[in-house]
Amino acid sequence: MMLTRCLRRVKLSLALILASQLIYSVPIYAADARITISKACRVELIGESTRRWNEISGMSPTDRLPAMIRELENAERRGDTTFTIQTLDFALKAIATQVQSLTYKDNPKLPTILDQIVVLAKPLPSGYSLGKTHILTESAIAYGKIGHFTIGQQTLQLAAESVSGIRYTPKDLVAAHIRLAEGWIALDQPAEAASSLNYGFEQTIKNLTDTYTRREFLSQIVNLYLQIYQPTKALEVLKQLSPQDYDPDITVTQIAATYFEARDPVKAKKLLDPLLKAALAIKDVEQREIKLMNLVLHYAPSGDLGRSQQIVSLMKRPNSFRARSWLTIAAESRKFNQPEIRESAIARLVADAKAAKIADQFGGRFDNEWYGEMSNLAQTRGYQPELKALIAELRAVNVLGIVLQDLIANKQFTTARQMVPRPMIVQIDAGYFDESDRWLDNIAIAALEAGQTQDAEARITGEKTDVRRLLRFAQAFHRRGNVAVADQLFTRSQVIANSISALPTAITTHAAIANALISTNRPADKLLNRIVTLIQTEKALPQQAQLLLSISAEFDATPSAYFTLAEKLKLLQQVDFATLAGNQAIANRQPEEASRFIGYAGRNPSEKLDFALRVVELNLSQGNLTKARSLLNMPIQTLLNGSESSLPPIAERSWGRIALNLVRTGDIKTAIAIAQNVTPSPEREQLLQRLRCYQD
């Protein structure tokens, strides 16, 4: 009874607030940056900020950047140093994980975000030098990644000035200098990088006693000295490490390679010769070849291709170790403009693969040594052209698609057709499949889109059973403007579909054709009506709902047609379909589709309320704040109008949930009114304390 009386008391006040809220503000934090945040509010605000940043990480790039800007603006308005530090840290992590994809899109908001970060970081007090240095350094590196090198260098200089404020934490100080060095290298400033490395090395030797930390820092410093072509300094640092702390075949070989790149072949030879002698002294053949391979992999990038070839000649077996060595030499020859060496190395690579009889298994399910290792090497070092040359020479069917795709992209259709074997038996998972027709279709459609229609017309002439293949060609002819041929193929596909009687195959086939017709601006009413008729052969609504749900994927590109089907079947408001379709839309993160089912999804008032709140929270997670606020009216009214018998268990939980969701939309006034009037319990005061943290 207490809950019922509270509900009655709140109806008028909430109704007035709801009526007055015609425009809902987005900002959550107070505008006055001088406001002091209490300890309790800081915990609340940081927790809420963490939740929002987790949501931002799941947003699309289009929504993500505006959401990040809002968070930075909120931090600036809040004016609390601890809160600002966390916001900046979250922002930099979000940028670091996606800066490359954002760069490709050339999104103009990214520099704006970095500018905001730097503005917020500059006034951080001296007691926060560690955080300030980190933020400025990462911002500078991000500037470099998007091509803003000058401002990146200016920002990194600010970081270098801030680093001197780090006190009494030698480990943090060294880490900051190492990261500064990485920043200077990224911004092509080797002299500044060397200065940071020198200081970091000095501090590591003097002040760090933890064995693990010393080893990690010294190893990083060695690698960074090599990146700025200072092999002598790298050797000096290496002497501070135990021989067990690094692999000489890798580290010392890289130092030798750097000496050669620095045009000091004598010192390079002095380092490399003992390693080569030690490798040749190993009795175990496989271990010896692994050592020799590592020497080639880490020395060939220096450009000393003659010496690298000599090392490979000492490997006596045509196995995957020698193959990776030849791949490296071939690729590095390309980089150093040595076409003769490249051609010879690829020929040796092909000969080794054939001698090992690996061609049929290359890239297949049980090939764990050849393609997998070579692919990793190609991806990390940019050796794909040489790997593709090997695939083409071997006609390695399991990965031949990589080469065919390149040929298609370059409009080399004749060469691509000639390369497709008949049959082309490809190992996929645990089975074997003939992929020749699929690739010949790909080539024909690509040629059609390039204006060469003959092959496509010839390939589709005899098709009498595969509807999806007909549709694929029909849509391709439509894109090319060959309307008559497209219409003919659509008609043929419908004839085949009409001959299918088995459910659900008949429904799925008609759905595929309908979607294809709609996507090409052709009428599809007859097909949609046919789908309705087929589904209605099932008399029970739950079974009809399941059949309609089973074809939802066919209408991903044409959702309005799908919901037209639901309306014709009178399923849109039917509880089984609404519940299944609504939950599916939420699972697929489709807020617009999910919102159609608010009020219908759920088998009782409690489930309906829970579904509505889940849709609200989905909109919030995607940054749709205004939409989320408008959708909250339904659950609020449900609770206001609900009887004690229908909603008592969920109401107590839902008022708090609604209040926090209102806060997240910016409607703090309504949130506090709900909390004050509806939850008379010890939890009420705790909720009110949380909500008041968001007041201006």
XYZ file of C-alpha atoms in Angstrom:
696
model
C 0.000 0.000 0.000
C 2.871 2.364 0.697
C 4.097 2.113 -2.904
C 0.571 2.798 -4.222
C 0.223 5.953 -2.069
C 3.636 7.183 -3.251
C 2.685 6.596 -6.851
C -0.452 8.661 -6.388
C 1.463 11.507 -4.708
C 3.973 11.747 -7.531
C 1.538 11.730 -10.461
C 0.805 15.453 -10.526
C 4.347 16.710 -9.977
C 5.828 14.376 -12.573
C 3.091 15.143 -15.060
C 3.871 18.857 -14.793
C 7.593 18.263 -15.250
C 7.038 15.992 -18.233
C 4.720 18.522 -19.858
C 7.259 21.294 -19.440
C 10.227 19.328 -20.795
C 9.837 20.102 -24.485
C 13.585 20.335 -25.087
C 16.002 18.222 -23.060
C 19.526 19.417 -22.409
C 22.422 17.069 -23.147
C 25.135 18.400 -20.745
C 25.329 16.394 -17.555
C 27.935 18.245 -15.535
C 27.769 21.641 -13.880
C 28.816 24.594 -15.978
C 30.672 26.291 -13.091
C 34.190 24.845 -13.142
C 34.856 26.257 -9.663
C 32.425 23.840 -8.007
C 34.201 21.534 -5.560
C 33.265 17.872 -5.955
C 32.732 15.984 -2.741
C 34.442 12.655 -2.280
C 31.143 10.796 -2.687
C 30.260 12.718 -5.840
C 33.686 12.173 -7.311
C 33.218 8.414 -6.931
C 29.765 8.676 -8.541
C 30.853 10.904 -11.425
C 33.950 8.866 -12.193
C 31.922 5.650 -12.124
C 29.344 7.132 -14.492
C 32.107 8.483 -16.721
C 33.690 5.037 -16.883
C 30.350 3.549 -17.927
C 29.924 6.135 -20.697
C 33.457 5.605 -21.993
C 32.774 1.874 -22.172
C 29.731 2.685 -24.280
C 31.758 5.033 -26.469
C 34.173 2.199 -27.286
C 31.267 0.252 -28.820
C 29.917 3.117 -30.915
C 30.404 3.574 -34.641
C 33.151 6.091 -35.605
C 30.443 8.559 -36.670
C 28.893 8.590 -33.187
C 32.095 8.017 -31.236
C 33.859 11.291 -31.943
C 30.972 13.611 -31.012
C 30.502 11.589 -27.813
C 34.196 12.031 -26.975
C 33.908 15.776 -27.549
C 30.960 15.887 -25.138
C 32.972 14.073 -22.479
C 35.899 16.471 -22.810
C 33.552 19.460 -22.611
C 31.953 17.966 -19.506
C 35.363 17.559 -17.873
C 36.233 21.169 -18.676
C 32.968 22.395 -17.128
C 33.404 20.202 -14.054
C 36.864 21.629 -13.401
C 37.997 18.827 -11.089
C 41.580 17.718 -11.607
C 41.081 14.037 -10.760
C 38.026 13.824 -12.985
C 39.866 15.634 -15.783
C 42.844 13.281 -15.592
C 40.600 10.239 -15.947
C 38.644 11.762 -18.824
C 41.860 12.572 -20.683
C 43.202 9.082 -20.087
C 40.019 7.496 -21.442
C 40.053 9.819 -24.457
C 43.634 8.932 -25.349
C 42.974 5.208 -25.017
C 39.949 5.551 -27.291
C 42.006 7.441 -29.875
C 44.974 5.062 -29.680
C 42.847 2.027 -30.514
C 41.317 3.558 -33.616
C 43.552 6.361 -34.827
C 44.460 4.539 -38.027
C 40.867 3.871 -39.082
C 39.934 7.425 -38.186
C 42.855 8.683 -40.258
C 41.694 6.724 -43.291
C 38.298 8.399 -43.000
C 40.067 11.769 -42.703
C 37.658 12.736 -39.948
C 38.081 16.465 -39.230
C 36.919 16.086 -35.628
C 39.977 14.095 -34.549
C 42.394 17.084 -34.481
C 39.702 19.015 -32.604
C 39.600 16.312 -29.942
C 43.379 16.328 -29.621
C 43.326 20.126 -29.330
C 40.777 19.817 -26.499
C 42.930 17.239 -24.744
C 46.012 19.466 -24.876
C 44.057 22.495 -23.646
C 42.796 20.499 -20.662
C 46.226 19.014 -19.928
C 48.275 22.239 -19.997
C 46.989 23.745 -16.715
C 47.255 20.533 -14.691
C 49.146 21.350 -11.466
C 52.710 20.242 -10.792
C 51.578 17.457 -8.507
C 50.145 15.757 -11.584
C 53.311 15.887 -13.703
C 53.296 12.153 -14.367
C 49.741 12.184 -15.738
C 50.341 15.436 -17.595
C 53.472 14.071 -19.261
C 51.662 10.898 -20.295
C 48.700 12.804 -21.741
C 50.824 15.273 -23.702
C 53.125 12.537 -25.011
C 50.273 10.362 -26.253
C 48.564 13.381 -27.794
C 51.758 14.293 -29.643
C 52.113 10.766 -31.011
C 48.463 10.815 -32.121
C 49.030 14.150 -33.889
C 51.891 12.523 -35.775
C 49.744 9.583 -36.825
C 47.237 11.890 -38.489
C 49.959 13.926 -40.202
C 50.019 16.992 -37.919
C 53.766 16.795 -37.296
C 54.484 20.404 -36.351
C 51.835 20.636 -33.657
C 52.844 17.129 -32.562
C 56.422 18.311 -32.020
C 55.198 21.368 -30.110
C 53.029 19.180 -27.891
C 55.874 16.736 -27.261
C 58.075 19.648 -26.230
C 55.479 20.515 -23.597
C 55.640 16.900 -22.421
C 59.452 17.114 -22.226
C 59.125 20.205 -20.038
C 56.571 18.494 -17.808
C 58.638 15.348 -17.270
C 61.079 17.167 -15.002
C 58.251 17.568 -12.479
C 58.033 13.812 -11.844
C 59.499 13.328 -8.381
C 60.528 10.361 -6.210
C 59.397 7.738 -8.723
C 62.453 6.583 -10.721
C 60.489 3.843 -12.484
C 57.835 6.295 -13.709
C 60.484 8.832 -14.664
C 62.396 6.344 -16.825
C 59.197 5.051 -18.423
C 58.194 8.625 -19.267
C 61.572 9.321 -20.933
C 61.380 6.079 -22.935
C 57.901 6.994 -24.168
C 59.134 10.498 -24.982
C 61.884 8.926 -27.077
C 59.294 6.842 -28.925
C 57.357 10.039 -29.552
C 60.400 11.875 -30.919
C 61.132 8.915 -33.195
C 57.540 8.885 -34.432
C 57.856 12.617 -35.177
C 61.217 12.137 -36.937
C 63.337 13.940 -34.341
C 66.236 11.521 -33.663
C 68.426 14.018 -31.769
C 65.710 14.680 -29.190
C 65.021 10.936 -28.999
C 68.696 10.270 -28.256
C 68.638 12.850 -25.461
C 65.647 11.156 -23.811
C 67.235 7.725 -24.212
C 70.532 8.877 -22.742
C 68.759 10.202 -19.660
C 66.576 7.109 -19.373
C 69.623 4.844 -19.597
C 71.493 6.857 -16.989
C 68.567 6.802 -14.551
C 67.997 3.075 -15.054
C 71.578 2.247 -14.168
C 71.695 4.610 -11.193
C 68.308 4.241 -9.570
C 66.468 1.080 -10.604
C 67.189 -1.987 -8.509
C 64.277 -4.231 -9.508
C 65.776 -6.843 -11.832
C 62.690 -7.328 -13.985
C 62.087 -3.589 -14.478
C 65.753 -2.935 -15.329
C 65.728 -5.726 -17.904
C 62.518 -4.501 -19.540
C 63.648 -0.875 -19.726
C 67.140 -1.687 -20.976
C 65.712 -3.955 -23.682
C 63.420 -1.158 -24.852
C 66.291 1.324 -24.872
C 68.435 -1.027 -26.999
C 65.683 -1.296 -29.611
C 65.080 2.452 -29.666
C 68.772 3.249 -30.124
C 68.713 0.947 -33.146
C 65.724 2.816 -34.557
C 67.740 6.055 -34.551
C 70.807 4.278 -36.019
C 73.033 4.392 -32.938
C 74.333 0.790 -32.782
C 77.297 1.697 -30.580
C 74.976 3.077 -27.896
C 72.801 -0.030 -28.284
C 75.845 -2.223 -27.626
C 76.736 -0.155 -24.597
C 73.279 -0.724 -23.127
C 73.358 -4.402 -24.070
C 76.439 -4.889 -21.886
C 74.267 -4.052 -18.872
C 72.061 -7.050 -19.607
C 72.744 -10.647 -18.734
C 73.231 -13.014 -21.733
C 70.065 -14.764 -20.565
C 68.064 -11.549 -21.000
C 68.157 -11.449 -24.797
C 68.572 -13.647 -27.848
C 71.919 -12.830 -29.524
C 70.703 -14.281 -32.828
C 68.087 -11.534 -32.879
C 69.431 -8.579 -30.892
C 73.109 -8.749 -31.841
C 72.165 -9.508 -35.447
C 69.973 -6.401 -35.506
C 72.864 -4.348 -34.151
C 75.101 -5.766 -36.876
C 72.448 -4.879 -39.447
C 72.287 -1.332 -38.104
C 76.075 -1.006 -38.417
C 75.799 -2.088 -42.046
C 72.985 0.420 -42.655
C 75.192 3.074 -41.028
C 77.879 2.150 -43.609
C 80.199 0.455 -41.168
C 80.411 -3.080 -42.658
C 83.564 -3.933 -40.730
C 81.801 -3.662 -37.359
C 78.794 -5.478 -38.798
C 80.994 -8.398 -39.864
C 82.737 -8.415 -36.502
C 79.407 -8.991 -34.761
C 77.867 -11.342 -37.307
C 80.743 -13.763 -37.830
C 80.772 -15.216 -34.268
C 77.009 -15.760 -34.446
C 77.318 -17.554 -37.763
C 80.177 -19.697 -36.484
C 78.168 -20.626 -33.370
C 75.144 -21.554 -35.476
C 77.148 -23.814 -37.783
C 78.647 -25.614 -34.790
C 75.222 -26.845 -33.654
C 74.859 -30.597 -34.313
C 71.050 -30.753 -34.329
C 70.025 -29.979 -37.929
C 66.718 -28.313 -37.118
C 68.156 -26.110 -34.389
C 71.016 -25.111 -36.688
C 68.591 -24.109 -39.452
C 66.437 -22.105 -37.063
C 69.538 -20.173 -35.992
C 70.578 -19.552 -39.599
C 67.055 -18.446 -40.502
C 67.008 -15.937 -37.644
C 70.296 -14.499 -38.847
C 68.803 -13.950 -42.305
C 65.491 -12.589 -41.047
C 67.165 -9.986 -38.866
C 70.161 -9.163 -41.044
C 68.724 -9.020 -44.575
C 66.769 -5.790 -43.844
C 70.156 -4.054 -43.617
C 70.537 -4.409 -47.388
C 73.553 -6.746 -47.200
C 71.827 -9.173 -49.556
C 75.002 -10.926 -50.710
C 75.919 -11.972 -47.190
C 72.309 -12.978 -46.534
C 72.346 -15.257 -49.591
C 75.558 -16.844 -48.384
C 73.911 -17.699 -45.070
C 70.904 -19.278 -46.818
C 73.257 -21.388 -48.941
C 74.400 -23.024 -45.699
C 70.865 -24.330 -45.089
C 70.731 -27.772 -46.727
C 67.029 -28.673 -46.652
C 64.053 -27.302 -48.654
C 61.910 -26.687 -45.589
C 59.839 -23.834 -44.161
C 62.905 -22.274 -42.467
C 64.728 -21.865 -45.754
C 61.482 -20.748 -47.404
C 61.066 -17.870 -44.957
C 64.692 -16.937 -45.559
C 64.204 -16.784 -49.337
C 60.971 -14.814 -48.861
C 62.865 -12.277 -46.764
C 65.673 -11.912 -49.289
C 63.215 -11.582 -52.184
C 61.202 -8.889 -50.412
C 64.210 -6.950 -49.173
C 65.649 -7.081 -52.704
C 62.536 -5.287 -53.895
C 62.997 -2.641 -51.219
C 66.630 -2.139 -52.244
C 65.798 -2.164 -55.968
C 67.660 -5.388 -56.757
C 65.261 -7.111 -59.228
C 67.738 -9.807 -60.272
C 68.248 -10.983 -56.687
C 64.484 -10.840 -56.107
C 63.727 -12.958 -59.169
C 66.362 -15.505 -58.202
C 65.141 -15.701 -54.583
C 61.522 -16.247 -55.652
C 62.639 -18.991 -58.040
C 64.534 -20.692 -55.213
C 61.489 -20.289 -52.965
C 59.194 -21.911 -55.537
C 61.686 -24.732 -56.105
C 61.891 -25.421 -52.362
C 58.080 -25.502 -52.039
C 57.804 -27.957 -54.919
C 60.617 -30.096 -53.556
C 58.827 -30.233 -50.205
C 55.605 -31.211 -52.023
C 53.700 -28.590 -50.072
C 51.718 -27.034 -52.934
C 48.487 -28.985 -52.373
C 48.499 -28.327 -48.619
C 49.810 -24.732 -48.760
C 47.418 -22.582 -46.735
C 45.198 -25.551 -45.922
C 43.822 -26.708 -42.630
C 46.848 -28.828 -41.738
C 49.551 -26.488 -42.996
C 50.995 -25.203 -39.731
C 54.542 -24.488 -40.870
C 54.591 -22.980 -44.344
C 51.820 -20.536 -45.177
C 50.982 -19.523 -41.608
C 54.535 -18.490 -40.751
C 55.142 -16.861 -44.128
C 51.852 -14.969 -43.894
C 52.791 -13.619 -40.459
C 56.132 -12.497 -41.830
C 54.469 -10.898 -44.857
C 51.939 -8.996 -42.753
C 54.414 -7.624 -40.226
C 57.047 -6.651 -42.805
C 55.113 -5.878 -45.952
C 56.275 -8.959 -47.888
C 52.845 -9.670 -49.450
C 53.935 -9.168 -53.103
C 56.503 -11.949 -52.800
C 54.119 -14.256 -50.961
C 51.496 -13.696 -53.669
C 54.106 -14.461 -56.325
C 54.743 -17.806 -54.618
C 51.005 -18.577 -54.424
C 50.588 -17.779 -58.120
C 53.520 -19.968 -59.170
C 52.341 -22.890 -57.041
C 48.656 -22.462 -57.999
C 48.059 -23.097 -54.278
C 44.283 -23.500 -54.341
C 43.670 -22.966 -50.615
C 44.925 -19.379 -50.819
C 44.706 -18.737 -54.569
C 41.802 -16.358 -53.908
C 44.292 -13.794 -52.562
C 45.949 -13.620 -55.958
C 42.689 -13.798 -57.898
C 41.291 -10.894 -55.919
C 44.307 -8.770 -56.858
C 43.958 -9.678 -60.518
C 40.259 -8.802 -60.457
C 40.933 -5.479 -58.742
C 43.503 -4.668 -61.438
C 41.037 -5.687 -64.198
C 43.291 -8.515 -65.387
C 40.291 -10.703 -66.104
C 41.840 -12.959 -68.738
C 44.815 -13.784 -66.528
C 42.482 -14.434 -63.605
C 40.323 -16.850 -65.641
C 43.367 -18.736 -66.818
C 44.605 -19.088 -63.250
C 41.408 -20.698 -61.907
C 41.905 -24.495 -61.955
C 39.015 -26.830 -62.815
C 38.194 -28.206 -60.334
C 39.464 -25.866 -57.622
C 39.137 -28.086 -54.550
C 39.608 -25.879 -51.490
C 39.866 -27.155 -47.938
C 37.408 -25.223 -45.740
C 37.136 -26.272 -42.114
C 36.754 -30.063 -42.197
C 35.435 -30.318 -45.745
C 36.567 -29.924 -49.346
C 34.678 -27.749 -51.823
C 35.016 -26.899 -55.505
C 35.403 -23.117 -55.607
C 36.056 -22.783 -59.352
C 32.524 -21.697 -60.328
C 32.376 -19.145 -57.546
C 35.604 -17.513 -58.658
C 34.695 -17.636 -62.338
C 31.427 -15.911 -61.402
C 33.374 -13.289 -59.453
C 35.555 -12.637 -62.480
C 32.573 -12.496 -64.848
C 30.674 -10.024 -62.664
C 33.745 -7.832 -62.213
C 34.263 -7.862 -65.989
C 30.575 -7.024 -66.475
C 30.879 -4.023 -64.173
C 33.908 -2.951 -66.202
C 31.779 -3.074 -69.362
C 32.633 -6.578 -70.623
C 29.251 -8.371 -70.710
C 29.971 -11.452 -72.827
C 31.443 -13.687 -70.121
C 28.652 -12.903 -67.631
C 25.945 -13.669 -70.202
C 27.615 -16.951 -71.117
C 28.082 -18.077 -67.515
C 24.452 -17.552 -66.486
C 22.802 -19.022 -69.595
C 22.445 -22.574 -68.304
C 21.500 -21.817 -64.684
C 18.185 -23.562 -63.812
C 18.271 -24.202 -60.061
C 20.402 -21.686 -58.118
C 18.181 -18.674 -57.403
C 20.787 -16.735 -55.445
C 23.266 -17.049 -58.299
C 20.654 -15.703 -60.737
C 19.914 -12.815 -58.383
C 23.585 -11.978 -58.023
C 23.971 -11.680 -61.798
C 20.632 -9.881 -62.138
C 21.720 -7.191 -59.708
C 25.074 -6.900 -61.471
C 23.382 -6.417 -64.863
C 21.049 -3.873 -63.261
C 23.994 -1.876 -61.863
C 25.522 -1.869 -65.323
C 22.273 -0.598 -66.880
C 21.425 -3.815 -68.775
C 17.775 -3.676 -67.650
C 16.425 -6.226 -70.143
C 18.896 -8.924 -69.075
C 18.309 -8.128 -65.386
C 14.529 -8.462 -65.841
C 14.963 -11.761 -67.616
C 17.080 -13.139 -64.759
C 14.614 -11.922 -62.129
C 11.815 -13.691 -64.008
C 13.813 -16.933 -64.202
C 14.505 -16.788 -60.471
C 10.775 -16.403 -59.712
C 9.898 -19.406 -61.887
C 12.336 -21.524 -59.860
C 10.984 -20.153 -56.573
C 7.403 -21.004 -57.541
C 8.413 -24.620 -58.066
C 9.605 -24.943 -54.445
C 6.954 -26.166 -52.016
C 8.926 -27.133 -48.928
C 8.907 -24.727 -45.987
C 10.881 -22.789 -44.943
C 12.968 -23.006 -48.154
C 10.154 -21.588 -50.290
C 9.705 -18.629 -47.938
C 13.442 -17.888 -47.771
C 13.787 -18.085 -51.564
C 10.874 -15.717 -52.182
C 12.277 -13.356 -49.550
C 15.661 -13.255 -51.297
C 14.006 -12.393 -54.627
C 11.751 -9.763 -53.039
C 14.680 -8.050 -51.386
C 16.656 -8.085 -54.645
C 13.721 -6.573 -56.548
C 13.205 -3.849 -53.945
C 16.923 -3.036 -53.921
C 16.752 -2.440 -57.695
C 13.565 -0.332 -57.469
C 11.338 -3.036 -58.956
C 7.856 -3.920 -57.676
C 7.785 -6.846 -55.260
C 4.161 -6.856 -54.055
C 3.342 -10.208 -55.628
C 6.304 -11.842 -53.933
C 5.531 -10.250 -50.573
C 1.931 -11.466 -50.838
C 3.214 -14.930 -51.728
C 5.400 -14.889 -48.598
C 2.354 -13.969 -46.505
C 0.400 -16.870 -48.023
C 3.225 -19.321 -47.385
C 3.644 -18.229 -43.777
C -0.101 -18.473 -43.186
C 0.008 -22.173 -44.017
C 1.076 -22.360 -40.374
C -2.084 -21.617 -38.399
C -0.582 -20.851 -34.992
C 0.727 -17.308 -34.506
C 3.891 -18.376 -32.613
C 4.915 -20.590 -35.558
C 4.139 -17.755 -37.999
C 6.299 -15.467 -35.883
C 9.180 -17.945 -36.025
C 8.906 -18.235 -39.823
C 8.874 -14.469 -40.270
C 11.837 -14.084 -37.933
C 13.760 -16.717 -39.905
C 13.822 -14.448 -42.991
C 14.655 -11.179 -41.225
C 18.263 -11.326 -42.447
C 17.011 -11.297 -46.059
C 15.557 -7.832 -45.445
C 18.557 -6.227 -43.720
C 18.793 -3.719 -46.571
C 15.005 -3.217 -46.829
C 13.593 -3.264 -43.258
C 10.415 -1.372 -44.191
C 9.380 -4.249 -46.463
C 9.943 -6.673 -43.604
C 7.691 -4.734 -41.261
C 5.100 -4.479 -44.032
C 5.035 -8.286 -43.975
C 4.578 -8.232 -40.198
C 1.640 -5.828 -40.568
C -0.019 -7.959 -43.262
C 0.350 -10.995 -41.022
C -0.935 -8.973 -38.057
C 2.173 -9.934 -36.124
C 3.673 -6.522 -35.424
C 1.694 -6.173 -32.189
C 1.382 -9.867 -31.464
C 3.198 -10.617 -28.233
C 5.218 -13.612 -29.457
C 6.539 -11.901 -32.564
C 7.043 -8.551 -30.833
C 8.995 -10.216 -28.032
C 11.166 -12.310 -30.342
C 11.743 -9.549 -32.906
C 12.279 -6.903 -30.245
C 14.861 -8.966 -28.374
C 16.569 -9.784 -31.656
C 16.741 -6.081 -32.539
C 18.288 -5.291 -29.150
C 20.810 -8.119 -29.568
C 21.705 -6.735 -33.002
C 21.961 -3.194 -31.528
C 19.201 -1.804 -33.780
C 17.414 0.812 -31.642
C 14.990 2.018 -34.325
C 13.741 -1.505 -35.018
C 13.556 -2.335 -31.307
C 11.529 0.786 -30.489
C 8.713 -0.445 -32.768
C 7.915 -3.108 -30.207
C 7.731 -0.999 -27.051
C 4.384 -1.735 -25.460
C 4.019 -5.056 -27.272
C 7.139 -7.044 -26.402
C 6.770 -8.900 -23.120
C 4.104 -11.240 -21.818
C 3.150 -9.206 -18.746
C 3.466 -5.588 -17.549
C 6.782 -6.248 -15.805
C 8.365 -7.716 -18.960
C 6.984 -4.875 -21.091
C 8.482 -2.322 -18.727
C 11.836 -4.100 -18.699
C 11.887 -4.258 -22.513
C 11.132 -0.529 -22.822
C 13.990 0.314 -20.455
C 16.374 -1.928 -22.390
C 15.503 -0.045 -25.585
C 16.113 3.252 -23.780
C 19.508 2.003 -22.595
C 20.396 0.807 -26.087
C 19.724 4.301 -27.424
C 21.807 5.800 -24.629
C 24.686 3.459 -25.422
C 24.684 4.736 -29.009
C 24.503 8.402 -28.068
C 20.839 8.862 -29.066
C 20.051 10.984 -25.998
C 16.995 12.854 -27.278
C 15.414 9.653 -28.565
C 16.146 7.887 -25.277
C 14.502 10.708 -23.311
C 11.346 10.579 -25.411
C 11.118 6.794 -25.011
C 11.338 7.100 -21.222
C 7.827 8.580 -21.111
C 6.301 5.135 -21.648
C 7.921 3.354 -18.678
C 7.302 6.399 -16.463
C 3.612 6.424 -17.357
C 3.461 2.651 -16.941
C 4.644 2.988 -13.363
C 2.439 5.998 -12.656
C -0.648 4.215 -13.948
C 0.187 0.686 -12.832
C -1.611 -1.069 -10.018
C 0.189 -2.371 -6.963
C -0.700 -5.939 -7.882
C 0.731 -5.775 -11.401
C 4.079 -4.074 -10.749
C 5.257 -4.191 -7.129
C 8.503 -6.189 -7.516
C 9.803 -4.448 -10.624
C 8.612 -0.958 -9.689
C 10.988 -0.590 -6.765
C 13.921 -1.454 -9.020
C 12.690 0.419 -12.081
C 12.229 3.847 -10.489
C 15.916 3.999 -9.670
C 16.788 2.661 -13.100
C 14.561 5.275 -14.754
C 16.033 8.049 -12.612
C 19.590 7.195 -13.630
C 18.599 6.910 -17.280
C 16.969 10.340 -17.042
C 20.241 11.705 -15.684
C 22.071 10.190 -18.620
C 19.777 12.053 -21.012
C 20.371 15.307 -19.133
C 16.912 15.507 -17.492
C 18.090 15.723 -13.883
C 15.019 17.618 -12.642
C 12.638 14.762 -13.461
C 15.108 12.203 -12.111
C 15.238 13.885 -8.703
C 11.461 14.306 -8.603
C 11.035 10.596 -9.196
C 13.539 9.654 -6.517
C 12.063 12.070 -3.956
C 8.491 10.960 -4.408
C 8.599 7.284 -5.238
C 11.136 5.364 -3.189
C 10.547 6.038 0.530
C 13.262 3.759 1.855
C 16.920 3.892 2.986
C 17.871 3.436 -0.671
C 16.060 6.672 -1.526
C 18.591 8.890 0.214
C 21.483 7.051 -1.408
C 19.854 7.491 -4.824
C 19.162 11.175 -4.152
C 22.775 11.712 -3.124
C 23.892 10.196 -6.415
C 21.453 12.261 -8.459
C 22.367 15.567 -6.769
C 25.956 15.084 -7.923
C 24.729 15.912 -11.431
C 22.935 19.139 -10.550
C 24.228 22.448 -11.847
